[in-house]
Amino acid sequence: MLLITLIVVAVLAVAAAFWIRRQLHWARIGRCIEAARMLPEDQQVTDRTGPDPEGDALREAVSRGEWRAAAEALAAAGTDWERRYEVVTTLADAASDDDTWLKAWRAEHPDDPGAALVHADAKISLAWEIRGSARANGTTDEQFAGFHRVLREAHEDFARAVALADPADPTPYATQIPLYMGSGAPHEAMRELWAEVTTRAPHHYPAHTAALQYWCAKWRGSEELARDFTSRAVAAAPTGSLLTVLPLISWYEHKDTEATKADYRSPELTALVDAALRDVAAARPGHPRVAGARHLLAYFLTRQGRHEAAVEQFRMVDGYVGALPWTYTTDPAESYCAVRTQALAGAAANGHRNPGGGAYVVPDGPPKRGAR
């Protein structure tokens, strides 16, 4: 009986020690995040890559029915085609939820090219909402039927938007890329659409990221086709265009799931990350896609053990997690914070100080998930 009692006491003591260790572990992680002046998991915004005050103001205006704010935003974009693309997609997302303001705009100006384009693009947003984000085997027949019905409507709406648009504007073509992807357009049709985009805006980053998805193996292409697409884009890319981020996206899409530690630290991938770092540093101030690029860089830098550089990227995007790779997980905030913690711990272990002031605190143990 005494032996059994001693065994029970020993087991309880081990369990208590383990519990205390775990509590200390998370307390240290909390201090680590606080010292770096970063936000906890429950304060991460999951539907944005970074702050977007102009987009927020625009969404708020149209929610009040102020369609003239939409027209003014498109006029202000002028021939900044990437900016125009962002405004159109922001408005289309808003209209897919409530298009009362868009109907009023189109009723008053039935031939307005901006209104026509937003209407067409909103159909794509609506179609994807109907389909949902699940894989094909998790999508119902009714969802697929609604998805393809709305995409067919969008084809007609885009034809009218193109007819009304400024001939120099690539936006009516660039915004059709998800339509081609979802409807299963053949490669030759996609190449024809792509020629319409690139003759007007050869280095249009949002269009390139959308087209890359079409050429990935999970949609209409393959790893080889995606690699060829990114190689051509990078070969002609001016510094600051962000196009050097494309090979990282392709690598993640095709290799990340089965990648080893050695794969992440290969000379080839290291060179790709370095090129993207230079491109991001040279991007124009206020580029709407820089934050998304920084999220991906933070991930790869952490995987490569370049923890101080990763922390720098995390510091500039913290508070927003609606970006690749976090959005490919079931809990983007948790995934982001797990990898961020790994970067902070690695920087602390190397004896560096955090950019928020004070020393890094080394977490006791691995992050919750995300480390391989």
CSV table of N, CA and C in Angstrom, one decimal, residues 2-12:
chain,number,residue,atom,x,y,z
A,2,LEU,N,2.0,1.2,0.8
A,2,LEU,CA,2.9,2.4,0.8
A,2,LEU,C,3.5,2.6,-0.5
A,3,LEU,N,3.8,1.5,-1.2
A,3,LEU,CA,4.4,1.7,-2.5
A,3,LEU,C,3.5,2.4,-3.5
A,4,ILE,N,2.2,1.9,-3.5
A,4,ILE,CA,1.2,2.5,-4.4
A,4,ILE,C,1.0,4.0,-4.1
A,5,THR,N,1.0,4.3,-2.8
A,5,THR,CA,0.8,5.7,-2.4
A,5,THR,C,2.0,6.6,-2.9
A,6,LEU,N,3.2,6.0,-2.8
A,6,LEU,CA,4.4,6.7,-3.2
A,6,LEU,C,4.3,7.0,-4.7
A,7,ILE,N,3.8,5.9,-5.5
A,7,ILE,CA,3.7,6.0,-6.9
A,7,ILE,C,2.7,7.1,-7.3
A,8,VAL,N,1.6,7.1,-6.6
A,8,VAL,CA,0.5,8.1,-6.9
A,8,VAL,C,1.0,9.5,-6.6
A,9,VAL,N,1.7,9.7,-5.5
A,9,VAL,CA,2.3,11.0,-5.1
A,9,VAL,C,3.3,11.4,-6.2
A,10,ALA,N,4.1,10.5,-6.7
A,10,ALA,CA,5.1,10.8,-7.7
A,10,ALA,C,4.5,11.3,-9.0
A,11,VAL,N,3.4,10.5,-9.4
A,11,VAL,CA,2.7,10.9,-10.6
A,11,VAL,C,2.1,12.3,-10.5
A,12,LEU,N,1.5,12.5,-9.3
A,12,LEU,CA,0.8,13.9,-9.1
A,12,LEU,C,1.9,15.0,-9.1
